[in-house]
Short mmCIF file of C-alpha atoms and ligand atoms in Angstrom, two decimals:
data_model
loop_
_atom_site.label_atom_id
_atom_site.label_comp_id
_atom_site.label_asym_id
_atom_site.label_seq_id
_atom_site.Cartn_x
_atom_site.Cartn_y
_atom_site.Cartn_z
CA MET A 1 2.29 275.66 25.43
CA LYS A 2 3.50 277.44 22.30
CA VAL A 3 4.76 280.94 22.95
CA SER A 4 5.10 283.63 20.27
CA VAL A 5 5.48 287.39 20.04
CA SER A 6 3.21 289.71 18.06
CA THR A 7 2.90 293.42 17.34
CA ILE A 8 -0.73 293.18 16.20
CA SER A 9 -2.78 295.85 17.94
CA LEU A 10 -4.83 294.88 21.00
CA SER A 11 -8.16 295.15 19.20
CA GLU A 12 -7.02 292.90 16.36
CA LEU A 13 -5.68 290.00 18.44
CA ASP A 14 -7.88 287.04 17.59
CA VAL A 15 -7.64 285.05 20.84
CA ASP A 16 -9.96 283.45 23.39
CA LEU A 17 -8.54 285.62 26.14
CA LEU A 18 -6.47 288.77 26.19
CA VAL A 19 -4.70 289.60 29.45
CA VAL A 20 -3.97 293.32 29.91
CA PRO A 21 -1.88 294.32 32.93
CA VAL A 22 -2.79 297.86 33.98
CA ASN A 23 -1.11 300.05 36.57
CA LEU A 24 -2.92 302.10 39.18
CA LYS A 25 -2.34 305.46 37.50
CA ASP A 26 -3.73 304.27 34.17
CA ALA A 27 -6.70 302.70 35.94
CA GLU A 28 -7.40 305.98 37.72
CA SER A 29 -6.99 308.14 34.64
CA GLY A 30 -9.74 306.35 32.75
CA LEU A 31 -8.25 303.50 30.69
CA THR A 32 -8.58 305.72 27.61
CA LEU A 33 -6.38 303.55 25.40
CA LEU A 34 -8.53 300.52 26.14
CA VAL A 35 -11.71 302.48 25.35
CA GLU A 36 -10.26 303.10 21.89
CA HIS A 37 -9.69 299.38 21.39
CA PHE A 38 -12.74 297.86 23.02
CA GLY A 39 -15.36 300.59 23.17
CA SER A 40 -17.74 301.83 25.81
CA ILE A 41 -17.83 298.60 27.83
CA ILE A 42 -14.50 299.71 29.28
CA GLU A 43 -16.15 302.90 30.54
CA ARG A 44 -18.93 300.88 32.17
CA ILE A 45 -16.62 298.53 34.07
CA ARG A 46 -14.22 301.30 35.09
CA PRO A 47 -15.60 301.74 38.63
CA ASP A 48 -15.13 298.02 39.29
CA PHE A 49 -11.43 297.88 38.47
CA SER A 50 -9.01 299.35 40.99
CA GLY A 51 -5.70 298.57 39.31
CA LYS A 52 -4.30 297.30 42.61
CA PRO A 53 -2.11 294.18 42.57
CA GLY A 54 -4.40 291.14 42.60
CA SER A 55 -7.45 292.99 41.22
CA THR A 56 -8.99 291.55 38.05
CA THR A 57 -12.00 292.34 35.89
CA VAL A 58 -13.19 290.15 33.01
CA ILE A 59 -14.88 291.81 30.05
CA TYR A 60 -16.72 290.38 27.07
CA PRO A 61 -16.24 293.19 24.56
CA ASP A 62 -18.42 293.57 21.47
CA GLN A 63 -15.67 295.50 19.75
CA GLY A 64 -12.28 294.03 18.78
CA SER A 65 -11.33 290.44 17.93
CA ALA A 66 -10.56 289.03 21.41
CA ARG A 67 -13.42 286.91 22.83
CA ARG A 68 -12.61 287.99 26.39
CA VAL A 69 -10.38 290.62 27.94
CA VAL A 70 -9.14 290.51 31.51
CA LEU A 71 -7.65 293.56 33.17
CA VAL A 72 -5.16 292.69 35.90
CA GLY A 73 -3.92 295.31 38.34
CA LEU A 74 -0.20 296.13 38.73
CA GLY A 75 -0.41 298.77 41.47
CA GLU A 76 1.82 301.81 41.54
CA PRO A 77 3.95 302.14 38.40
CA GLU A 78 7.20 302.86 40.29
CA LYS A 79 6.87 299.66 42.28
CA ILE A 80 6.45 297.26 39.38
CA ASP A 81 9.09 294.54 39.50
CA PRO A 82 9.42 291.17 37.73
CA GLU A 83 7.63 289.36 40.57
CA LEU A 84 4.60 291.64 40.25
CA LEU A 85 4.47 290.86 36.54
CA ARG A 86 4.69 287.11 37.21
CA ARG A 87 1.83 287.35 39.66
CA ALA A 88 -0.25 289.49 37.31
CA ALA A 89 0.25 287.00 34.48
CA ALA A 90 -0.68 284.18 36.85
CA GLU A 91 -3.95 285.98 37.64
CA GLY A 92 -4.72 285.71 33.93
CA ALA A 93 -3.84 282.00 33.96
CA ALA A 94 -6.06 281.42 37.01
CA ILE A 95 -9.09 282.88 35.23
CA VAL A 96 -8.60 280.44 32.36
CA ASP A 97 -9.32 277.56 34.75
CA SER A 98 -13.03 278.18 34.72
CA MET A 99 -13.32 278.86 30.98
CA SER A 100 -12.92 277.15 27.66
CA VAL A 101 -9.79 278.93 26.52
CA GLU A 102 -7.11 277.65 24.14
CA THR A 103 -5.45 280.82 22.88
CA VAL A 104 -4.28 283.62 25.14
CA ALA A 105 -2.47 286.87 24.51
CA ILE A 106 -0.78 288.96 27.15
CA ALA A 107 0.19 292.58 26.62
CA VAL A 108 3.63 293.77 27.76
CA PRO A 109 2.86 296.89 29.82
CA GLU A 110 5.02 299.98 29.83
CA THR A 111 7.22 299.82 32.94
CA MET A 112 10.63 300.97 34.14
CA LEU A 113 11.90 297.43 33.49
CA ASP A 114 13.66 296.51 30.27
CA SER A 115 11.34 294.75 27.88
CA GLU A 116 13.35 291.49 27.97
CA THR A 117 12.99 291.16 31.74
CA ALA A 118 9.31 292.12 31.56
CA SER A 119 8.38 289.62 28.88
CA GLN A 120 10.36 286.83 30.59
CA ALA A 121 8.50 287.50 33.84
CA LEU A 122 5.09 287.56 32.14
CA VAL A 123 5.67 284.26 30.35
CA GLU A 124 7.07 282.62 33.49
CA GLY A 125 4.10 283.75 35.53
CA PHE A 126 1.59 282.60 32.97
CA VAL A 127 3.13 279.19 32.25
CA LEU A 128 3.71 278.48 35.96
CA GLY A 129 0.23 279.71 36.87
CA ALA A 130 -1.33 277.50 34.19
CA TYR A 131 0.47 274.38 35.44
CA SER A 132 -1.56 271.54 36.83
CA PHE A 133 -0.48 268.02 37.69
CA THR A 134 -3.02 265.73 36.05
CA ARG A 135 -1.12 262.44 35.77
CA TYR A 136 -3.41 260.61 38.17
CA LYS A 137 -6.70 262.31 37.27
CA THR A 138 -9.04 260.04 35.30
CA ASP A 139 -11.36 262.95 34.42
CA SER A 140 -10.49 263.78 30.77
CA GLN A 141 -11.47 267.46 31.27
CA SER A 142 -8.19 268.06 32.97
CA GLU A 143 -6.41 267.34 29.66
CA THR A 144 -7.56 270.58 28.05
CA GLY A 145 -5.83 273.88 28.59
CA VAL A 146 -4.08 276.79 26.95
CA GLN A 147 -2.29 275.73 23.77
CA ARG A 148 -0.87 279.03 22.64
CA LEU A 149 0.36 282.18 24.37
CA VAL A 150 1.00 285.34 22.35
CA VAL A 151 3.12 288.05 23.93
CA GLN A 152 1.85 291.35 22.55
CA THR A 153 4.16 294.33 22.26
CA VAL A 154 3.68 297.67 20.57
CA ASN A 155 7.02 297.76 18.77
CA GLU A 156 8.78 294.89 17.06
CA ASP A 157 11.40 294.17 19.65
CA LYS A 158 14.11 291.52 19.66
CA GLN A 159 14.36 291.82 23.43
CA VAL A 160 10.72 290.91 23.97
CA ARG A 161 11.27 287.82 21.83
CA ARG A 162 14.40 286.83 23.78
CA GLY A 163 12.68 287.35 27.10
CA ALA A 164 9.62 285.36 26.06
CA GLU A 165 11.77 282.48 24.84
CA ARG A 166 13.82 282.42 28.04
CA GLY A 167 10.67 282.67 30.14
CA ARG A 168 9.19 279.65 28.37
CA ILE A 169 12.35 277.55 28.73
CA VAL A 170 12.82 278.40 32.40
CA ALA A 171 9.14 277.87 33.26
CA GLU A 172 9.10 274.51 31.48
CA ALA A 173 12.18 273.48 33.44
CA VAL A 174 10.39 274.45 36.66
CA CYS A 175 7.46 272.28 35.54
CA THR A 176 9.86 269.34 35.02
CA ALA A 177 10.96 269.74 38.65
CA ARG A 178 7.35 270.05 39.85
CA ASP A 179 6.35 266.92 37.93
CA LEU A 180 9.20 264.91 39.48
CA VAL A 181 8.27 266.03 43.00
CA ASN A 182 4.56 265.39 42.47
CA LEU A 183 5.09 261.81 41.24
CA SER A 184 3.60 259.16 43.48
CA PRO A 185 6.34 257.65 45.68
CA ASP A 186 5.76 254.19 44.20
CA GLU A 187 6.74 255.57 40.78
CA LYS A 188 9.85 257.25 42.13
CA THR A 189 12.46 254.70 43.16
CA PRO A 190 16.09 255.89 42.84
CA THR A 191 16.39 253.84 39.62
CA MET A 192 13.25 255.45 38.17
CA LEU A 193 14.54 258.91 39.11
CA SER A 194 17.88 258.18 37.42
CA LYS A 195 16.11 256.91 34.30
CA ALA A 196 14.06 260.12 34.16
CA ILE A 197 17.31 262.12 34.38
CA GLU A 198 18.93 260.08 31.59
CA LYS A 199 15.88 260.74 29.43
CA SER A 200 16.03 264.45 30.16
CA GLY A 201 19.76 264.48 29.28
CA ARG A 202 19.10 262.79 25.92
CA LYS A 203 16.25 265.19 25.16
CA PHE A 204 18.05 268.41 26.04
CA GLY A 205 21.64 267.54 25.16
CA TYR A 206 23.53 267.18 28.44
CA GLU A 207 25.51 264.10 29.50
CA THR A 208 24.46 261.74 32.25
CA SER A 209 25.92 258.69 33.93
CA VAL A 210 24.28 256.58 36.58
CA TRP A 211 26.22 254.68 39.25
CA ASP A 212 24.63 251.52 40.60
CA LYS A 213 24.92 250.20 44.15
CA ALA A 214 28.15 248.27 43.37
CA LEU A 215 29.87 251.39 42.07
CA ILE A 216 28.58 253.47 44.97
CA ALA A 217 30.07 250.88 47.34
CA ALA A 218 33.35 250.74 45.41
CA GLU A 219 33.63 254.55 45.72
CA GLY A 220 33.10 254.27 49.48
CA MET A 221 29.90 256.29 49.67
CA ASN A 222 28.97 254.72 52.97
CA GLY A 223 26.72 257.58 54.07
CA LEU A 224 24.47 256.91 51.09
CA LEU A 225 24.67 253.14 51.69
CA ALA A 226 23.82 253.52 55.39
CA VAL A 227 20.63 255.47 54.65
CA ASN A 228 19.72 252.90 52.00
CA ARG A 229 20.05 249.91 54.34
CA GLY A 230 16.40 249.90 55.40
CA SER A 231 15.13 249.97 51.83
CA LYS A 232 14.30 247.26 49.30
CA ASP A 233 15.32 249.52 46.39
CA PRO A 234 19.01 250.07 45.65
CA PRO A 235 20.43 253.62 45.69
CA THR A 236 21.75 255.46 42.65
CA PHE A 237 24.24 258.25 42.19
CA THR A 238 23.65 260.25 39.03
CA VAL A 239 26.19 262.57 37.45
CA LEU A 240 24.95 265.22 35.01
CA GLU A 241 27.30 267.29 32.87
CA TRP A 242 26.93 270.36 30.68
CA LYS A 243 30.27 271.31 29.19
CA PRO A 244 29.96 273.56 26.14
CA GLU A 245 33.07 274.46 24.15
CA ASN A 246 32.60 278.15 24.89
CA ALA A 247 32.38 277.64 28.67
CA ARG A 248 33.78 280.61 30.60
CA ASN A 249 35.12 278.38 33.39
CA MET A 250 37.71 275.58 33.35
CA ARG A 251 36.78 274.23 36.78
CA PRO A 252 33.12 273.29 37.02
CA ILE A 253 30.32 274.77 39.04
CA ILE A 254 28.76 271.78 40.77
CA LEU A 255 25.09 271.50 41.71
CA VAL A 256 24.31 268.84 44.31
CA GLY A 257 20.67 267.84 44.88
CA LYS A 258 19.27 265.86 47.81
CA GLY A 259 17.50 262.88 46.25
CA VAL A 260 15.69 261.19 49.15
CA VAL A 261 12.82 259.79 47.09
CA PHE A 262 10.83 259.17 50.26
CA ASP A 263 11.70 260.02 53.85
CA THR A 264 9.86 257.95 56.45
CA GLY A 265 12.51 259.00 58.98
CA GLY A 266 13.82 255.43 59.05
CA LEU A 267 13.77 253.81 62.49
CA SER A 268 13.48 257.32 63.97
CA LEU A 269 10.09 257.17 62.27
CA LYS A 270 8.16 260.35 61.46
CA PRO A 271 4.51 260.76 62.46
CA THR A 272 2.19 260.75 59.43
CA LYS A 273 0.24 264.00 59.67
CA ASP A 274 2.08 267.15 58.64
CA ALA A 275 5.36 265.24 58.58
CA MET A 276 5.66 261.98 56.63
CA ASP A 277 2.60 262.79 54.49
CA SER A 278 4.56 265.27 52.34
CA MET A 279 7.88 263.43 52.26
CA LYS A 280 7.69 262.52 48.59
CA CYS A 281 9.05 266.08 48.33
CA ASP A 282 12.37 265.05 49.85
CA MET A 283 13.98 264.83 46.42
CA ALA A 284 12.98 268.41 45.53
CA GLY A 285 16.66 269.44 45.65
CA ALA A 286 17.45 266.77 43.06
CA ALA A 287 14.46 267.92 40.98
CA ALA A 288 15.74 271.51 41.11
CA VAL A 289 19.15 270.40 39.84
CA VAL A 290 17.56 268.45 36.96
CA GLY A 291 15.35 271.42 36.06
CA ALA A 292 18.31 273.80 36.19
CA MET A 293 20.39 271.50 33.93
CA GLU A 294 17.54 271.37 31.41
CA ALA A 295 17.26 275.14 31.36
CA ILE A 296 21.02 275.70 31.16
CA ALA A 297 21.34 273.28 28.24
CA ARG A 298 18.34 274.71 26.37
CA LEU A 299 19.59 278.27 26.90
CA ALA A 300 23.06 277.06 25.83
CA LEU A 301 24.67 278.98 28.71
CA PRO A 302 28.46 279.15 28.25
CA VAL A 303 29.26 277.63 31.61
CA PHE A 304 30.67 274.25 32.65
CA VAL A 305 28.23 272.70 35.13
CA VAL A 306 28.19 269.30 36.81
CA GLY A 307 25.17 267.94 38.70
CA LEU A 308 25.48 265.28 41.41
CA ILE A 309 22.41 263.48 42.69
CA PRO A 310 22.66 260.87 45.44
CA ALA A 311 19.31 259.06 45.62
CA THR A 312 17.73 256.60 48.02
CA ASP A 313 14.65 256.33 50.16
CA ASN A 314 14.88 256.35 53.95
CA ARG A 315 12.95 253.44 55.42
CA PRO A 316 12.87 251.37 58.59
CA GLY A 317 13.33 247.96 56.91
CA GLU A 318 14.80 244.99 58.78
CA THR A 319 18.39 245.91 58.02
CA ALA A 320 17.96 249.66 58.49
CA TYR A 321 20.76 251.71 60.04
CA VAL A 322 20.15 252.33 63.73
CA PRO A 323 20.84 255.14 66.21
CA GLY A 324 24.32 254.44 67.52
CA ASP A 325 25.74 253.17 64.23
CA VAL A 326 29.09 254.69 63.31
CA VAL A 327 29.56 255.24 59.57
CA ARG A 328 32.90 255.78 57.82
CA MET A 329 31.96 258.35 55.20
CA HIS A 330 33.35 258.83 51.65
CA SER A 331 35.76 261.47 52.97
CA GLY A 332 37.14 259.05 55.59
CA LYS A 333 35.54 260.92 58.51
CA THR A 334 33.40 258.91 60.93
CA VAL A 335 29.85 259.87 61.87
CA GLU A 336 27.83 258.64 64.83
CA VAL A 337 24.21 258.36 63.73
CA LEU A 338 21.97 259.50 66.57
CA ASN A 339 18.83 260.10 64.53
CA THR A 340 18.13 258.18 61.32
CA ASP A 341 15.80 261.00 60.22
CA ALA A 342 18.83 263.27 59.72
CA GLU A 343 19.54 261.26 56.56
CA GLY A 344 19.83 264.09 54.04
CA ARG A 345 23.16 265.24 55.42
CA MET A 346 24.49 261.66 55.31
CA ILE A 347 23.98 261.36 51.56
CA LEU A 348 24.88 264.97 50.78
CA ALA A 349 28.14 264.66 52.73
CA ASP A 350 29.28 261.86 50.41
CA ALA A 351 28.30 263.81 47.30
CA LEU A 352 30.05 266.96 48.60
CA SER A 353 33.13 264.92 49.41
CA TYR A 354 33.14 263.39 45.94
CA ALA A 355 32.75 266.89 44.45
CA ARG A 356 36.27 267.70 45.69
CA THR A 357 37.72 265.47 42.94
CA PHE A 358 36.55 268.03 40.33
CA HIS A 359 38.45 270.94 41.93
CA PRO A 360 35.29 272.98 41.51
CA GLU A 361 35.06 276.73 41.21
CA LEU A 362 31.88 276.64 43.31
CA VAL A 363 29.55 273.98 44.71
CA VAL A 364 25.89 274.70 45.44
CA ASP A 365 23.82 272.09 47.22
CA VAL A 366 20.04 272.22 47.25
CA ALA A 367 18.18 270.21 49.86
CA THR A 368 14.91 269.85 51.76
CA LEU A 369 17.14 269.45 54.77
CA THR A 370 15.51 270.61 58.00
CA GLY A 371 12.15 271.35 59.53
CA ALA A 372 14.06 273.92 61.60
CA CYS A 373 14.60 276.02 58.47
CA VAL A 374 10.83 276.11 57.91
CA VAL A 375 10.38 277.27 61.51
CA ALA A 376 13.02 279.98 61.02
CA LEU A 377 12.07 281.34 57.60
CA GLY A 378 8.62 280.01 56.72
CA GLU A 379 7.24 278.56 53.52
CA PHE A 380 8.35 281.15 50.99
CA VAL A 381 12.02 281.68 51.72
CA ALA A 382 14.97 279.29 51.59
CA GLY A 383 17.87 279.41 54.03
CA VAL A 384 21.31 280.06 52.58
CA MET A 385 24.60 279.32 54.28
CA THR A 386 28.18 279.44 53.07
CA ASN A 387 31.67 278.64 54.29
CA GLU A 388 34.27 281.23 55.32
CA MET A 389 36.46 280.94 52.25
CA ASN A 390 37.40 283.05 49.20
CA GLY A 391 34.70 285.68 48.92
CA SER A 392 31.93 284.35 51.11
CA ALA A 393 30.30 287.80 51.25
CA GLU A 394 30.24 288.00 47.43
CA ARG A 395 28.74 284.53 47.22
CA LEU A 396 25.96 285.44 49.63
CA GLU A 397 25.30 288.62 47.71
CA ALA A 398 25.23 286.82 44.36
CA ILE A 399 22.74 284.18 45.53
CA THR A 400 20.56 286.71 47.37
CA ASP A 401 20.42 288.94 44.28
CA ALA A 402 19.65 285.94 42.07
CA GLY A 403 16.83 285.20 44.51
CA ARG A 404 15.38 288.68 44.16
CA ARG A 405 15.59 288.64 40.37
CA SER A 406 14.09 285.18 40.03
CA GLY A 407 11.42 285.62 42.70
CA GLU A 408 12.87 282.67 44.63
CA LEU A 409 13.90 284.37 47.84
CA VAL A 410 16.74 283.21 50.07
CA HIS A 411 17.94 284.57 53.39
CA PRO A 412 21.35 283.99 55.03
CA LEU A 413 21.79 282.19 58.34
CA PRO A 414 25.01 282.51 60.38
CA MET A 415 27.79 279.92 60.40
CA TYR A 416 29.79 280.87 63.52
CA ASP A 417 32.17 278.21 64.80
CA GLU A 418 30.29 278.09 68.09
CA TYR A 419 27.61 276.03 66.36
CA SER A 420 30.12 273.24 65.58
CA GLU A 421 30.38 272.37 69.28
CA LEU A 422 26.88 270.92 69.07
CA LEU A 423 28.05 268.22 66.66
CA LYS A 424 30.87 266.76 68.79
CA SER A 425 30.54 263.02 69.30
CA ASP A 426 31.91 260.88 72.13
CA VAL A 427 32.74 257.98 69.85
CA ALA A 428 33.24 259.33 66.33
CA ASP A 429 34.55 262.46 64.55
CA LEU A 430 31.08 264.00 64.65
CA LYS A 431 27.44 263.09 65.19
CA ASN A 432 24.64 263.61 62.69
CA VAL A 433 22.38 265.74 64.90
CA GLY A 434 23.07 268.79 67.00
CA GLY A 435 20.01 268.95 69.23
CA ARG A 436 16.93 271.14 69.20
CA SER A 437 18.41 274.59 68.77
CA ALA A 438 19.60 276.11 65.48
CA GLY A 439 18.76 272.95 63.53
CA ALA A 440 19.16 274.46 60.06
CA ILE A 441 22.58 275.82 60.99
CA THR A 442 23.92 272.68 62.66
CA ALA A 443 22.88 270.72 59.54
CA ALA A 444 24.96 273.13 57.46
CA LYS A 445 27.86 272.94 59.94
CA PHE A 446 27.74 269.16 59.54
CA LEU A 447 28.02 269.48 55.75
CA GLU A 448 30.85 272.01 56.09
CA HIS A 449 33.05 269.17 57.40
CA PHE A 450 32.98 267.65 53.91
CA VAL A 451 33.84 270.67 51.74
CA ASP A 452 37.15 272.36 50.99
CA TYR A 453 36.03 274.69 48.19
CA PRO A 454 33.74 277.73 47.89
CA TRP A 455 30.32 276.40 48.81
CA ILE A 456 26.70 277.55 49.05
CA HIS A 457 24.12 275.50 50.93
CA LEU A 458 20.42 276.06 50.20
CA ASP A 459 17.89 274.61 52.63
CA ILE A 460 14.63 274.58 50.64
CA ALA A 461 12.52 272.57 53.12
CA GLY A 462 10.03 275.47 53.36
CA PRO A 463 9.42 276.57 49.78
CA ALA A 464 9.85 273.22 47.97
CA PHE A 465 6.35 271.97 48.61
CA LEU A 466 3.15 273.83 49.46
CA SER A 467 0.05 272.51 51.20
CA LYS A 468 -1.92 275.57 50.06
CA ALA A 469 -1.75 277.16 46.59
CA HIS A 470 -0.05 280.55 46.44
CA SER A 471 -0.01 282.89 43.42
CA TYR A 472 1.63 280.97 40.56
CA HIS A 473 2.38 277.95 42.76
CA PRO A 474 -0.21 275.20 43.01
CA VAL A 475 -0.45 272.78 45.92
CA GLY A 476 2.48 270.34 45.89
CA GLY A 477 5.92 270.71 44.31
CA THR A 478 6.86 274.30 43.45
CA GLY A 479 10.04 273.60 41.48
CA PHE A 480 11.83 276.00 43.86
CA GLY A 481 15.51 276.36 43.05
CA VAL A 482 15.37 276.05 39.27
CA ARG A 483 14.91 279.76 38.58
CA LEU A 484 17.31 280.67 41.38
CA LEU A 485 20.10 278.45 40.01
CA VAL A 486 19.55 279.61 36.44
CA GLU A 487 19.80 283.25 37.57
CA LEU A 488 22.94 282.52 39.59
CA LEU A 489 24.56 280.91 36.55
CA ARG A 490 23.44 283.64 34.17
CA ASP A 491 25.00 286.12 36.56
CA PHE A 492 28.20 284.05 36.62
CA VAL A 493 28.32 284.17 32.80
CA GLN A 494 27.80 287.96 32.87
CA LYS A 495 30.58 288.48 35.40
CA ASN A 496 33.02 286.26 33.51
CA ARG A 497 32.74 287.81 30.09
CA THR A 498 35.84 287.23 27.98
N1 BES B 501 13.38 265.72 55.03
C1 BES B 501 13.47 266.20 56.33
C2 BES B 501 13.35 267.72 56.46
C3 BES B 501 12.05 268.36 55.99
C4 BES B 501 11.14 268.79 56.92
C5 BES B 501 11.81 268.60 54.66
C6 BES B 501 9.97 269.42 56.51
C7 BES B 501 10.65 269.22 54.24
C8 BES B 501 9.74 269.65 55.18
C9 BES B 501 14.82 265.81 56.97
O1 BES B 501 15.38 264.65 56.50
C10 BES B 501 14.59 265.64 58.43
O2 BES B 501 13.84 264.78 58.77
N2 BES B 501 15.23 266.46 59.24
C11 BES B 501 15.10 266.38 60.64
C12 BES B 501 16.46 266.59 61.24
C13 BES B 501 16.51 266.29 62.70
C14 BES B 501 16.30 264.82 62.96
C15 BES B 501 17.85 266.74 63.23
C16 BES B 501 14.13 267.48 61.08
O3 BES B 501 14.13 268.54 60.49
O4 BES B 501 13.36 267.24 62.00
ZN1 ZN B 502 14.68 262.93 57.55
ZN1 ZN B 503 14.85 264.11 54.56
#
């Protein structure tokens, strides 16, 4: 979708659909400005439009150049935040579904927000709301859609332009992540995933290198190899790097993404319904890292970032790892495997251990790690955990704030030492499951054994994949994590100004 900015007046915008976000006060006081632009039809529909969030009214005006106008409610003016604007824009995108619309304009409303933030949010909401995954649809109708989005603003404003451009880049990166998650599992072997990452790197200007099984073995990534043993497809380990000359950091920020391309549970096999049936999403952490790298490179953020993506499927093939196996991990620690379905932590542990060789400033891992996190926090919020080391409170605050700004919410879970008891093994240094209670936390405590640097763990098992559409998220992959990571890194750049 092409995105541009225009100062043409509302009545002169020659588009198939004009989206006008309107707050409650303006709706109540008569929409006078809109009457000027579009005539008496506005007066006639006035009783039907409340201005509340989620309310919409479509108008076919006989005055002005727009073929259709849709009013979308913003609610009380003091409460308007970026997320409300995203959702309002997505209401506009949803209406397009049932119409033949190629060109859309959206008006930047007057709010307490700065115009850059507002226009970014509107573009994000619209592009994300307009997304649909059509790769496997043979019906050619699904090929059509909005080609051009015009962001309309009263005054020529560099900030609106900057916000719109960032909104487009970030939303497209989210769509990259969604596309990867939504791919059919048979098109998503570790090698195929790595090839897609190499292609993305070439397109957007970041470096990539892909380790094959031999190199993974030579490095001693036995956690990754153990999970891969039941599979016919070899694992990969992909390293992504964005290192601009003007980077504000010498030591990298590392993003680690869980890349389990399909999780059957292995020999500890999952049931199909409401469990294995969505497990193509188990590489959503990897997809978020790829999307974030794309956005960072396209925004040319002055920050040195490395991505690490261990990838394999988890299957119960003849040579699969079994409960009782003891694995000597990359770090040298031994792990007793008591449930082969707790595979994410096995591959992440090796990646986190390898991350130590970079002497990183910060490592953030993103993973669809535990069903327990979904039970604790639901489908819209990710769990966040961190280690007790150099400024853990600041880290939690930074990621929580990035969550609020981006609309990708995270909530902290505790990391008291008491939880570590649950991972003690009789035969090895630790076991890979901690029992029924506090599953999201014990998974994080497991990973903590493999880090010795400032670390943030994001369990995105809830929000990575939806079985029911919600606002600007369709059914399937949501791309959760991309916007959150980009905001975290933008904040890092802000705080480290030279
Ligand atoms: N991939 C799953 C976690 C998951 C669950 C992701 C729901 C998305 C939605 C993970 O590998 C897993 O199976 N975890 C187990 C851990 C248990 C065996 C300790 C779980 O959550 O049941
Ligand atoms: Zn699993
Ligand atoms: Zn898994």
